[in-house]
Every structure is written in C-alpha cells, then in structure tokens.
Short mmCIF file of N, CA and C in Angstrom, two decimals:
data_model
loop_
_atom_site.label_atom_id
_atom_site.label_comp_id
_atom_site.label_asym_id
_atom_site.label_seq_id
_atom_site.Cartn_x
_atom_site.Cartn_y
_atom_site.Cartn_z
N UNK A 149 -4.97 24.15 -6.39
CA UNK A 149 -5.38 23.03 -6.83
C UNK A 149 -6.10 22.50 -5.66
N UNK A 150 -7.55 21.68 -5.68
CA UNK A 150 -7.94 20.85 -4.29
C UNK A 150 -7.65 19.49 -5.18
N UNK A 151 -7.67 18.83 -4.54
CA UNK A 151 -8.01 17.25 -4.61
C UNK A 151 -9.70 17.38 -5.65
N UNK A 152 -9.95 17.69 -5.49
CA UNK A 152 -11.45 17.49 -6.07
C UNK A 152 -11.69 18.22 -7.24
N UNK A 153 -11.27 19.95 -7.35
CA UNK A 153 -11.27 20.80 -8.47
C UNK A 153 -10.39 20.02 -9.60
N UNK A 154 -9.18 19.22 -9.29
CA UNK A 154 -8.51 18.88 -10.52
C UNK A 154 -9.44 17.42 -10.78
N UNK A 155 -10.70 16.63 -9.76
CA UNK A 155 -10.77 15.81 -10.11
C UNK A 155 -10.09 14.33 -10.39
N UNK A 156 -9.06 14.69 -8.88
CA UNK A 156 -7.80 12.93 -8.76
C UNK A 156 -8.49 13.35 -7.43
N UNK A 157 -8.59 11.52 -7.33
CA UNK A 157 -8.94 11.63 -5.96
C UNK A 157 -7.10 11.07 -4.48
N UNK A 158 -8.68 11.53 -3.57
CA UNK A 158 -7.89 12.42 -2.25
C UNK A 158 -6.14 11.62 -1.79
N UNK A 159 -5.45 12.43 -1.71
CA UNK A 159 -4.59 12.00 -1.15
C UNK A 159 -4.75 10.78 0.09
N UNK A 160 -3.90 9.33 0.14
CA UNK A 160 -4.62 9.49 1.91
C UNK A 160 -3.88 10.03 2.62
N UNK A 161 -4.43 10.02 4.37
CA UNK A 161 -4.11 10.53 5.59
C UNK A 161 -3.56 9.58 5.20
N UNK A 162 -2.75 9.26 6.76
CA UNK A 162 -2.53 8.21 8.14
C UNK A 162 -3.23 6.93 7.77
N UNK A 163 -2.86 6.13 7.38
CA UNK A 163 -3.88 4.45 7.78
C UNK A 163 -4.03 4.57 9.69
N UNK A 164 -5.56 4.18 10.13
CA UNK A 164 -5.59 4.32 11.10
C UNK A 164 -6.12 2.86 11.72
N UNK A 165 -5.80 2.24 12.59
CA UNK A 165 -6.11 0.91 12.02
C UNK A 165 -7.96 0.68 13.29
N UNK A 166 -8.34 0.21 12.83
CA UNK A 166 -10.01 -0.48 14.18
C UNK A 166 -9.83 -0.17 14.41
N UNK A 167 -10.88 0.15 15.17
CA UNK A 167 -11.32 -0.50 16.92
C UNK A 167 -11.18 -2.26 16.66
N UNK A 168 -11.69 -2.62 16.02
CA UNK A 168 -11.24 -4.22 15.94
C UNK A 168 -9.92 -4.34 15.78
N UNK A 169 -8.92 -3.88 15.06
CA UNK A 169 -7.63 -4.21 15.41
C UNK A 169 -6.78 -3.61 16.06
N UNK A 170 -7.32 -3.20 16.71
CA UNK A 170 -6.94 -2.80 18.20
C UNK A 170 -7.37 -3.51 19.33
N UNK A 171 -8.01 -4.63 19.36
CA UNK A 171 -8.75 -6.02 19.83
C UNK A 171 -8.36 -6.27 19.76
N UNK A 172 -8.21 -6.90 18.81
CA UNK A 172 -7.16 -8.15 17.84
C UNK A 172 -6.02 -7.85 18.86
N UNK A 173 -5.83 -6.64 18.15
CA UNK A 173 -4.05 -6.42 19.15
C UNK A 173 -3.59 -7.31 20.41
N UNK A 174 -4.54 -6.27 21.11
CA UNK A 174 -4.35 -6.41 22.89
C UNK A 174 -4.60 -7.30 22.92
N UNK A 175 -5.34 -8.30 22.53
CA UNK A 175 -5.66 -9.98 22.22
C UNK A 175 -4.70 -11.10 21.27
N UNK A 176 -3.88 -10.46 20.89
CA UNK A 176 -2.98 -10.73 20.05
C UNK A 176 -3.24 -12.07 19.16
N UNK A 177 -3.93 -11.33 18.50
CA UNK A 177 -4.76 -11.93 17.43
C UNK A 177 -3.90 -12.33 16.43
N UNK A 178 -3.26 -10.41 16.16
CA UNK A 178 -2.83 -9.62 15.06
C UNK A 178 -1.72 -8.61 15.87
N UNK A 179 -0.93 -9.92 15.99
CA UNK A 179 0.68 -8.97 17.03
C UNK A 179 1.32 -8.50 15.93
N UNK A 180 1.89 -7.14 15.94
CA UNK A 180 2.73 -6.60 15.09
C UNK A 180 3.93 -6.65 15.03
N UNK A 181 5.25 -7.29 14.44
CA UNK A 181 5.87 -7.82 14.53
C UNK A 181 7.05 -6.21 14.65
N UNK A 182 7.75 -6.62 14.87
CA UNK A 182 9.07 -5.48 15.00
C UNK A 182 10.13 -5.72 14.08
N UNK A 183 10.75 -4.67 13.45
CA UNK A 183 11.17 -4.44 12.19
C UNK A 183 12.53 -5.57 13.29
N UNK A 184 13.07 -5.35 12.81
CA UNK A 184 14.55 -6.03 13.47
C UNK A 184 15.21 -5.73 13.23
N UNK A 185 16.31 -4.06 14.45
CA UNK A 185 17.14 -3.06 13.72
C UNK A 185 18.37 -3.97 13.78
N UNK A 186 19.14 -4.72 13.23
CA UNK A 186 19.54 -5.89 13.07
C UNK A 186 20.55 -4.84 12.10
N UNK A 187 22.37 -4.84 12.70
CA UNK A 187 22.87 -3.99 10.95
C UNK A 187 22.11 -5.10 9.77
N UNK A 188 22.48 -5.98 8.86
CA UNK A 188 22.62 -6.60 8.27
C UNK A 188 20.46 -6.06 7.45
N UNK A 189 18.90 -5.82 8.65
CA UNK A 189 18.43 -5.17 8.15
C UNK A 189 18.02 -3.50 7.78
N UNK A 190 18.74 -3.19 8.46
CA UNK A 190 19.85 -1.10 8.23
C UNK A 190 19.85 -1.29 6.64
N UNK A 191 20.81 -2.23 6.84
CA UNK A 191 21.99 -1.91 5.76
C UNK A 191 21.02 -1.97 4.48
N UNK A 192 20.10 -3.31 4.02
CA UNK A 192 18.87 -4.07 3.26
C UNK A 192 17.97 -2.00 2.97
N UNK A 193 17.49 -2.20 4.42
CA UNK A 193 16.57 -0.40 4.73
C UNK A 193 17.43 0.56 3.46
N UNK A 194 19.11 0.36 3.99
CA UNK A 194 18.87 1.98 3.06
C UNK A 194 19.67 1.89 2.21
N UNK A 195 19.74 0.37 1.56
CA UNK A 195 20.50 -0.18 0.02
C UNK A 195 19.63 0.27 -0.49
N UNK A 196 18.03 -0.28 -0.28
CA UNK A 196 17.33 -0.38 -1.20
C UNK A 196 16.81 1.15 -1.44
N UNK A 197 16.51 2.36 0.00
CA UNK A 197 15.75 4.20 -0.25
C UNK A 197 16.83 3.72 -0.50
N UNK A 198 18.08 4.51 -0.70
CA UNK A 198 18.69 5.15 -1.76
C UNK A 198 18.93 4.74 -3.24
N UNK A 199 18.82 3.33 -3.46
CA UNK A 199 18.70 2.99 -4.64
C UNK A 199 17.57 4.07 -5.33
N UNK A 200 16.12 3.89 -4.36
CA UNK A 200 15.00 4.90 -4.97
C UNK A 200 15.47 5.95 -6.01
N UNK A 201 15.80 6.05 -4.35
CA UNK A 201 15.29 7.76 -4.49
C UNK A 201 16.61 7.73 -5.89
N UNK A 202 17.77 6.95 -6.24
CA UNK A 202 18.99 7.32 -7.22
C UNK A 202 17.79 7.44 -8.54
N UNK A 203 16.80 5.88 -8.56
CA UNK A 203 16.21 5.99 -9.99
C UNK A 203 14.55 7.94 -9.96
N UNK A 204 13.95 7.68 -8.83
CA UNK A 204 13.58 8.82 -9.12
C UNK A 204 14.60 9.90 -9.59
N UNK A 205 15.07 9.70 -8.44
CA UNK A 205 16.43 12.27 -9.61
C UNK A 205 16.54 10.90 -11.29
N UNK A 206 16.46 10.47 -11.22
CA UNK A 206 17.90 9.78 -12.18
C UNK A 206 15.79 9.42 -14.23
N UNK A 207 15.10 9.62 -13.24
CA UNK A 207 13.65 9.68 -13.97
C UNK A 207 13.01 8.27 -14.43
N UNK A 208 13.63 6.58 -13.36
CA UNK A 208 13.58 5.35 -13.39
C UNK A 208 12.31 4.95 -12.77
N UNK A 209 10.92 5.93 -13.07
CA UNK A 209 10.01 5.54 -12.17
C UNK A 209 9.95 4.35 -12.10
N UNK A 210 9.38 3.33 -12.95
CA UNK A 210 9.59 1.47 -12.90
C UNK A 210 10.10 1.35 -11.96
N UNK A 211 11.88 1.27 -12.33
CA UNK A 211 12.32 0.77 -10.87
C UNK A 211 12.49 1.27 -9.20
N UNK A 212 11.72 2.75 -10.01
CA UNK A 212 11.40 3.41 -7.83
C UNK A 212 10.80 2.63 -7.82
N UNK A 213 9.58 3.24 -8.04
CA UNK A 213 8.68 1.43 -7.74
C UNK A 213 8.58 0.77 -7.04
N UNK A 214 9.66 -0.39 -7.80
CA UNK A 214 9.59 -1.53 -7.50
C UNK A 214 10.48 -1.62 -6.62
N UNK A 215 11.67 -1.29 -6.14
CA UNK A 215 11.77 -0.44 -4.71
C UNK A 215 11.43 -0.21 -3.39
N UNK A 216 10.40 1.07 -4.10
CA UNK A 216 9.31 1.23 -1.87
C UNK A 216 8.43 0.00 -2.60
N UNK A 217 7.70 -0.84 -3.44
CA UNK A 217 6.61 -1.68 -2.93
C UNK A 217 8.06 -2.96 -2.56
N UNK A 218 9.02 -3.36 -2.36
CA UNK A 218 9.54 -4.45 -1.81
C UNK A 218 9.62 -3.87 -0.45
N UNK A 219 9.94 -2.56 -0.31
CA UNK A 219 10.29 -2.31 1.55
C UNK A 219 8.01 -2.54 1.97
N UNK A 220 7.05 -2.01 1.01
CA UNK A 220 6.13 -1.42 1.87
C UNK A 220 6.25 -3.76 2.10
N UNK A 221 5.59 -4.23 0.87
CA UNK A 221 5.91 -5.63 1.48
C UNK A 221 6.80 -6.17 2.66
N UNK A 222 7.36 -5.52 3.12
CA UNK A 222 8.46 -6.46 3.82
C UNK A 222 7.62 -6.10 5.34
N UNK A 223 7.21 -4.71 5.25
CA UNK A 223 6.38 -4.88 6.11
C UNK A 223 4.81 -5.03 6.60
N UNK A 224 4.23 -5.13 5.05
CA UNK A 224 2.73 -5.78 5.31
C UNK A 224 3.55 -7.80 5.97
N UNK A 225 4.39 -7.82 5.53
CA UNK A 225 4.75 -9.58 6.00
C UNK A 225 5.08 -9.03 7.95
N UNK A 226 4.86 -8.05 8.49
CA UNK A 226 6.36 -7.42 9.25
C UNK A 226 4.35 -7.70 10.50
N UNK A 227 2.68 -7.52 9.97
CA UNK A 227 2.17 -6.95 10.04
C UNK A 227 2.04 -5.18 10.56
N UNK A 228 2.36 -4.64 10.04
CA UNK A 228 3.53 -3.30 9.87
C UNK A 228 2.73 -2.39 8.91
N UNK A 229 1.09 -2.21 9.56
CA UNK A 229 0.66 -2.11 7.91
C UNK A 229 0.38 -0.75 8.05
N UNK A 230 0.62 -0.25 9.24
CA UNK A 230 0.93 1.89 9.15
C UNK A 230 2.32 2.29 8.06
N UNK A 231 3.06 1.11 8.31
CA UNK A 231 4.85 1.26 7.65
C UNK A 231 4.66 1.32 6.29
N UNK A 232 3.71 0.16 6.37
CA UNK A 232 4.12 -0.67 5.15
C UNK A 232 2.30 0.89 3.83
N UNK A 233 1.51 1.44 4.81
CA UNK A 233 1.06 2.52 3.78
C UNK A 233 1.85 3.49 3.97
N UNK A 234 2.80 4.04 4.78
CA UNK A 234 3.93 5.60 3.83
C UNK A 234 4.57 4.52 3.16
N UNK A 235 5.30 3.41 2.54
CA UNK A 235 5.90 3.28 1.02
C UNK A 235 4.98 3.02 0.10
N UNK A 236 3.54 2.32 0.83
CA UNK A 236 2.50 2.77 0.04
C UNK A 236 2.44 3.98 -1.08
N UNK A 237 1.95 5.14 0.04
CA UNK A 237 1.93 6.17 0.15
C UNK A 237 3.03 7.10 -1.30
N UNK A 238 4.11 6.32 -0.41
CA UNK A 238 5.78 7.19 -0.47
C UNK A 238 5.72 6.25 -2.58
N UNK A 239 4.76 5.73 -3.23
CA UNK A 239 5.08 4.91 -4.38
C UNK A 239 3.73 5.85 -5.20
N UNK A 240 2.23 5.82 -5.03
CA UNK A 240 2.07 6.93 -5.25
C UNK A 240 2.39 8.25 -5.72
N UNK A 241 3.10 8.94 -4.50
CA UNK A 241 3.47 10.69 -4.37
C UNK A 241 4.40 10.42 -6.10
N UNK A 242 4.74 8.97 -6.66
CA UNK A 242 6.36 8.81 -7.64
C UNK A 242 5.48 8.46 -8.87
N UNK A 243 4.67 8.15 -8.50
CA UNK A 243 3.03 8.05 -9.92
C UNK A 243 2.74 9.03 -10.43
N UNK A 244 2.28 9.50 -9.95
CA UNK A 244 1.56 10.87 -9.70
C UNK A 244 2.42 12.09 -10.57
N UNK A 245 3.43 11.86 -9.69
CA UNK A 245 4.47 12.80 -10.44
C UNK A 245 4.89 12.06 -12.26
N UNK A 246 5.19 11.69 -12.23
CA UNK A 246 5.15 11.21 -13.26
C UNK A 246 4.40 10.15 -14.76
N UNK A 247 2.53 10.35 -13.37
CA UNK A 247 1.66 9.77 -14.87
C UNK A 247 1.73 8.47 -15.12
N UNK A 248 2.86 7.78 -14.26
CA UNK A 248 2.48 6.57 -14.82
C UNK A 248 0.85 5.52 -13.55
N UNK A 249 -0.18 5.44 -14.51
CA UNK A 249 -0.91 4.92 -14.55
C UNK A 249 -1.34 3.10 -13.90
N UNK A 250 0.09 2.82 -14.59
CA UNK A 250 0.55 1.89 -13.47
C UNK A 250 0.62 1.84 -11.96
N UNK A 251 1.27 2.17 -12.19
CA UNK A 251 1.53 3.19 -10.40
C UNK A 251 0.72 3.03 -9.45
N UNK A 252 0.01 4.09 -9.88
CA UNK A 252 -1.00 4.37 -9.48
C UNK A 252 -1.71 3.61 -8.74
N UNK A 253 -2.86 2.37 -9.78
CA UNK A 253 -2.93 1.77 -9.35
C UNK A 253 -2.15 0.50 -8.67
N UNK A 254 -1.35 -0.06 -9.27
CA UNK A 254 -0.38 -0.42 -7.77
C UNK A 254 -0.83 -0.73 -6.54
N UNK A 255 -0.71 1.21 -6.63
CA UNK A 255 0.62 1.53 -5.62
C UNK A 255 -1.51 2.05 -4.41
N UNK A 256 -2.51 1.69 -5.16
CA UNK A 256 -4.03 2.62 -4.15
C UNK A 256 -4.31 1.11 -3.75
N UNK A 257 -3.51 0.00 -5.05
CA UNK A 257 -4.73 -1.13 -4.25
C UNK A 257 -3.20 -1.72 -3.20
N UNK A 258 -2.28 -1.90 -2.97
CA UNK A 258 -1.82 -1.52 -1.84
C UNK A 258 -2.36 -1.44 -0.67
N UNK A 259 -2.17 -0.23 -0.77
CA UNK A 259 -3.24 1.16 0.46
C UNK A 259 -4.56 0.01 1.03
N UNK A 260 -5.04 -0.13 -0.15
CA UNK A 260 -6.42 -1.03 -0.16
C UNK A 260 -5.82 -2.01 0.82
N UNK A 261 -5.51 -2.70 0.24
CA UNK A 261 -4.44 -4.55 0.96
C UNK A 261 -4.16 -3.93 2.79
N UNK A 262 -3.40 -3.31 3.00
CA UNK A 262 -3.14 -2.06 4.22
C UNK A 262 -4.58 -1.90 4.79
N UNK A 263 -5.24 -1.36 4.83
CA UNK A 263 -6.77 -0.89 4.93
C UNK A 263 -6.84 -1.40 4.86
N UNK A 264 -7.49 -3.21 4.47
CA UNK A 264 -8.36 -4.10 4.46
C UNK A 264 -7.96 -5.41 6.24
N UNK A 265 -6.40 -4.90 5.87
CA UNK A 265 -5.35 -5.61 6.61
C UNK A 265 -6.56 -4.94 8.62
N UNK A 266 -6.31 -4.04 8.62
CA UNK A 266 -6.96 -3.64 9.26
C UNK A 266 -8.25 -3.20 10.63
N UNK A 267 -8.78 -3.40 8.67
CA UNK A 267 -10.72 -3.78 9.26
C UNK A 267 -10.83 -2.66 8.66
N UNK A 268 -10.12 -1.75 7.77
CA UNK A 268 -11.12 -0.69 8.26
C UNK A 268 -11.62 -0.92 6.23
N UNK A 269 -12.21 -2.09 6.34
CA UNK A 269 -13.72 -2.95 5.21
C UNK A 269 -13.74 -1.10 3.88
N UNK A 270 -14.36 -0.17 3.86
CA UNK A 270 -15.45 1.16 3.85
C UNK A 270 -14.22 2.26 3.11
N UNK A 271 -12.54 1.64 3.80
CA UNK A 271 -11.57 2.47 2.53
C UNK A 271 -11.05 1.77 2.41
N UNK A 272 -10.51 0.24 2.65
CA UNK A 272 -10.34 -0.61 1.64
C UNK A 272 -11.10 -0.86 0.02
N UNK A 273 -12.14 -0.35 0.34
CA UNK A 273 -13.21 -0.26 -0.56
C UNK A 273 -13.50 0.40 -1.98
N UNK A 274 -12.71 1.92 -0.84
CA UNK A 274 -12.78 3.09 -1.52
C UNK A 274 -11.60 2.83 -2.96
N UNK A 275 -10.42 2.50 -2.27
CA UNK A 275 -8.82 2.50 -2.52
C UNK A 275 -8.73 1.14 -4.09
N UNK A 276 -9.29 0.42 -3.93
CA UNK A 276 -9.13 -0.62 -3.78
C UNK A 276 -10.43 0.36 -5.85
N UNK A 277 -11.48 0.16 -5.55
CA UNK A 277 -12.11 0.55 -6.72
C UNK A 277 -11.19 2.04 -7.02
N UNK A 278 -10.57 2.42 -7.28
CA UNK A 278 -9.61 4.00 -6.84
C UNK A 278 -8.49 3.13 -8.13
N UNK A 279 -8.14 2.52 -7.48
CA UNK A 279 -6.99 0.99 -8.03
C UNK A 279 -7.37 0.19 -8.62
N UNK A 280 -8.07 0.19 -8.88
CA UNK A 280 -9.08 -0.58 -10.78
C UNK A 280 -9.84 0.93 -11.26
N UNK A 281 -9.37 1.59 -11.46
CA UNK A 281 -10.39 3.03 -12.44
C UNK A 281 -8.23 3.03 -13.32
N UNK A 282 -7.84 3.21 -11.98
CA UNK A 282 -6.45 3.78 -12.57
C UNK A 282 -6.10 2.88 -13.61
N UNK A 283 -6.01 1.57 -13.19
CA UNK A 283 -5.43 0.27 -14.04
C UNK A 283 -6.12 -0.04 -15.57
N UNK A 284 -7.75 -0.10 -14.83
CA UNK A 284 -8.33 0.25 -16.90
C UNK A 284 -8.13 0.90 -17.06
N UNK A 285 -7.83 2.55 -16.98
CA UNK A 285 -7.13 4.00 -17.24
C UNK A 285 -6.41 3.75 -18.59
N UNK A 286 -5.01 2.95 -17.24
CA UNK A 286 -4.05 2.74 -17.70
C UNK A 286 -3.91 1.38 -19.49
N UNK A 287 -5.12 0.26 -18.69
CA UNK A 287 -4.95 -0.70 -19.95
C UNK A 287 -3.95 -2.01 -19.37
N UNK A 288 -4.29 -1.60 -18.06
CA UNK A 288 -3.44 -3.29 -17.23
C UNK A 288 -4.30 -4.19 -17.24
N UNK A 289 -4.80 -4.87 -18.06
CA UNK A 289 -6.21 -6.26 -18.11
C UNK A 289 -5.43 -7.41 -16.79
N UNK A 290 -3.85 -7.13 -17.17
CA UNK A 290 -3.84 -7.94 -16.23
C UNK A 290 -3.27 -7.86 -14.03
N UNK A 291 -3.49 -6.89 -14.33
CA UNK A 291 -4.05 -6.19 -12.67
C UNK A 291 -5.19 -5.22 -12.37
N UNK A 292 -6.02 -4.94 -14.04
CA UNK A 292 -7.50 -5.30 -13.49
C UNK A 292 -7.74 -6.62 -12.28
N UNK A 293 -7.01 -7.45 -13.59
CA UNK A 293 -7.74 -8.65 -12.67
C UNK A 293 -7.96 -8.89 -10.88
N UNK A 294 -6.29 -8.29 -10.75
CA UNK A 294 -5.56 -8.64 -9.89
C UNK A 294 -6.76 -8.36 -8.88
N UNK A 295 -6.68 -7.23 -9.38
CA UNK A 295 -7.42 -5.60 -7.75
C UNK A 295 -9.10 -5.97 -8.18
N UNK A 296 -9.37 -7.02 -9.63
CA UNK A 296 -11.37 -7.39 -8.75
C UNK A 296 -11.39 -8.80 -8.06
N UNK A 297 -10.18 -9.29 -7.76
CA UNK A 297 -9.17 -10.41 -6.96
C UNK A 297 -10.01 -9.70 -5.42
N UNK A 298 -9.30 -8.73 -5.40
CA UNK A 298 -9.47 -8.34 -4.03
C UNK A 298 -10.97 -7.69 -3.68
N UNK A 299 -10.97 -7.19 -4.61
CA UNK A 299 -12.21 -6.33 -4.61
C UNK A 299 -13.45 -6.83 -4.14
N UNK A 300 -13.02 -8.06 -4.94
CA UNK A 300 -14.59 -9.36 -4.50
C UNK A 300 -14.83 -9.62 -2.86
N UNK A 301 -13.50 -9.67 -2.90
CA UNK A 301 -12.96 -10.31 -1.20
C UNK A 301 -13.36 -9.02 0.25
N UNK A 302 -13.41 -7.71 -0.48
CA UNK A 302 -13.60 -6.35 0.31
C UNK A 302 -14.99 -6.26 0.93
N UNK A 303 -15.75 -6.00 -0.51
CA UNK A 303 -17.13 -6.65 -1.31
C UNK A 303 -17.89 -7.70 -0.41
N UNK A 304 -17.71 -9.12 0.05
CA UNK A 304 -17.55 -10.20 0.35
C UNK A 304 -17.99 -10.43 1.78
N UNK A 305 -16.75 -9.09 2.68
CA UNK A 305 -16.43 -8.91 3.99
C UNK A 305 -17.52 -8.02 4.74
N UNK A 306 -17.20 -7.10 3.62
CA UNK A 306 -18.81 -5.67 3.77
C UNK A 306 -20.23 -6.78 4.07
N UNK A 307 -19.99 -7.47 2.61
CA UNK A 307 -22.02 -8.41 2.79
C UNK A 307 -22.47 -9.26 3.77
N UNK A 308 -20.99 -9.11 5.35
CA UNK A 308 -20.52 -10.30 5.78
C UNK A 308 -21.19 -9.28 7.42
N UNK A 309 -20.89 -8.79 7.64
CA UNK A 309 -21.46 -7.75 8.49
C UNK A 309 -22.83 -7.32 8.72
N UNK A 310 -24.48 -7.79 7.12
CA UNK A 310 -25.00 -6.99 7.14
C UNK A 310 -25.71 -8.39 7.39
#
C-alpha cells in the first residue's frame, strides 16, 4: 500500500540542500563541521546506537527515540543537517513501527528544522505542519506549542520572500 492509499504522509527521502545553502557553504557562511573521528567520539556514537537498538528490540520505544534524538542533535550542532535528518528518519521509522504519535511529531519537527536550516522552506513547512498534526492527534499540547513556534518562524521566512 502506498502512503497516499493508507492516508499517511509520505516518508521523507534524503535531505537535499538548496542552491542558497550550497552558495553559503562555498562562501563559508554556513560551514558544515566534520564529526571528529576520535576514539572518544566514536565510542560515544557506538554506545548510543547500541543502546538505541537494544531499547528498540526490547520495545522501549521512548528510550530508543531519545537515543536517536541525541545523535541527531549532535549532528545539528555541527551543521551536518543531512546526517541529522538521517537519525530523525530513524526516529520516524521507530515511531511508526510502535505507533508513537509523540515520536512521529518530534521526528517530523526535527526533519522540518533540518530542512529549514538548508533553506528548503517549503519542505520545512510541510514537515512542521505534519508534526503539528501528529502532536495534536497525540494530545501533546507542550509539543504543539513548540512546533507552532517553529512553524510560525518558517511562515515568516516564506512571507519575507514575497
């Protein structure tokens, strides 16, 4: 069954930085930092991913999602939004598997923020709107407010283009 046939939003594919983001990178405005492959960093990453997989296998969905979010946020801090989005997609997959609306909302919000950071405003808007729907459906008012703030900011960015 396709996403349209099941009435679910399509799962996002790989994030593709906008032309503006590529130009900014060329001009060193938004430089992506490299994840330092030190023993400490690699052990941290390995431990987090093993924990996430262990929680996943054991059905500890909330703990699993938290571990993947830690990794996604670490890559966001490095301006590596492509890798961050990979881990938000992992979060989304786990959330869908375990039918966690809160997890879905947080995943779509993370994906929306990553899209916005690479200047894909319309993709960001779509992801954040999906996040807001999931947070509302899941009865998560605090998360709804957080997503709404991000969504309003993206709407303002879009409006400034006109």
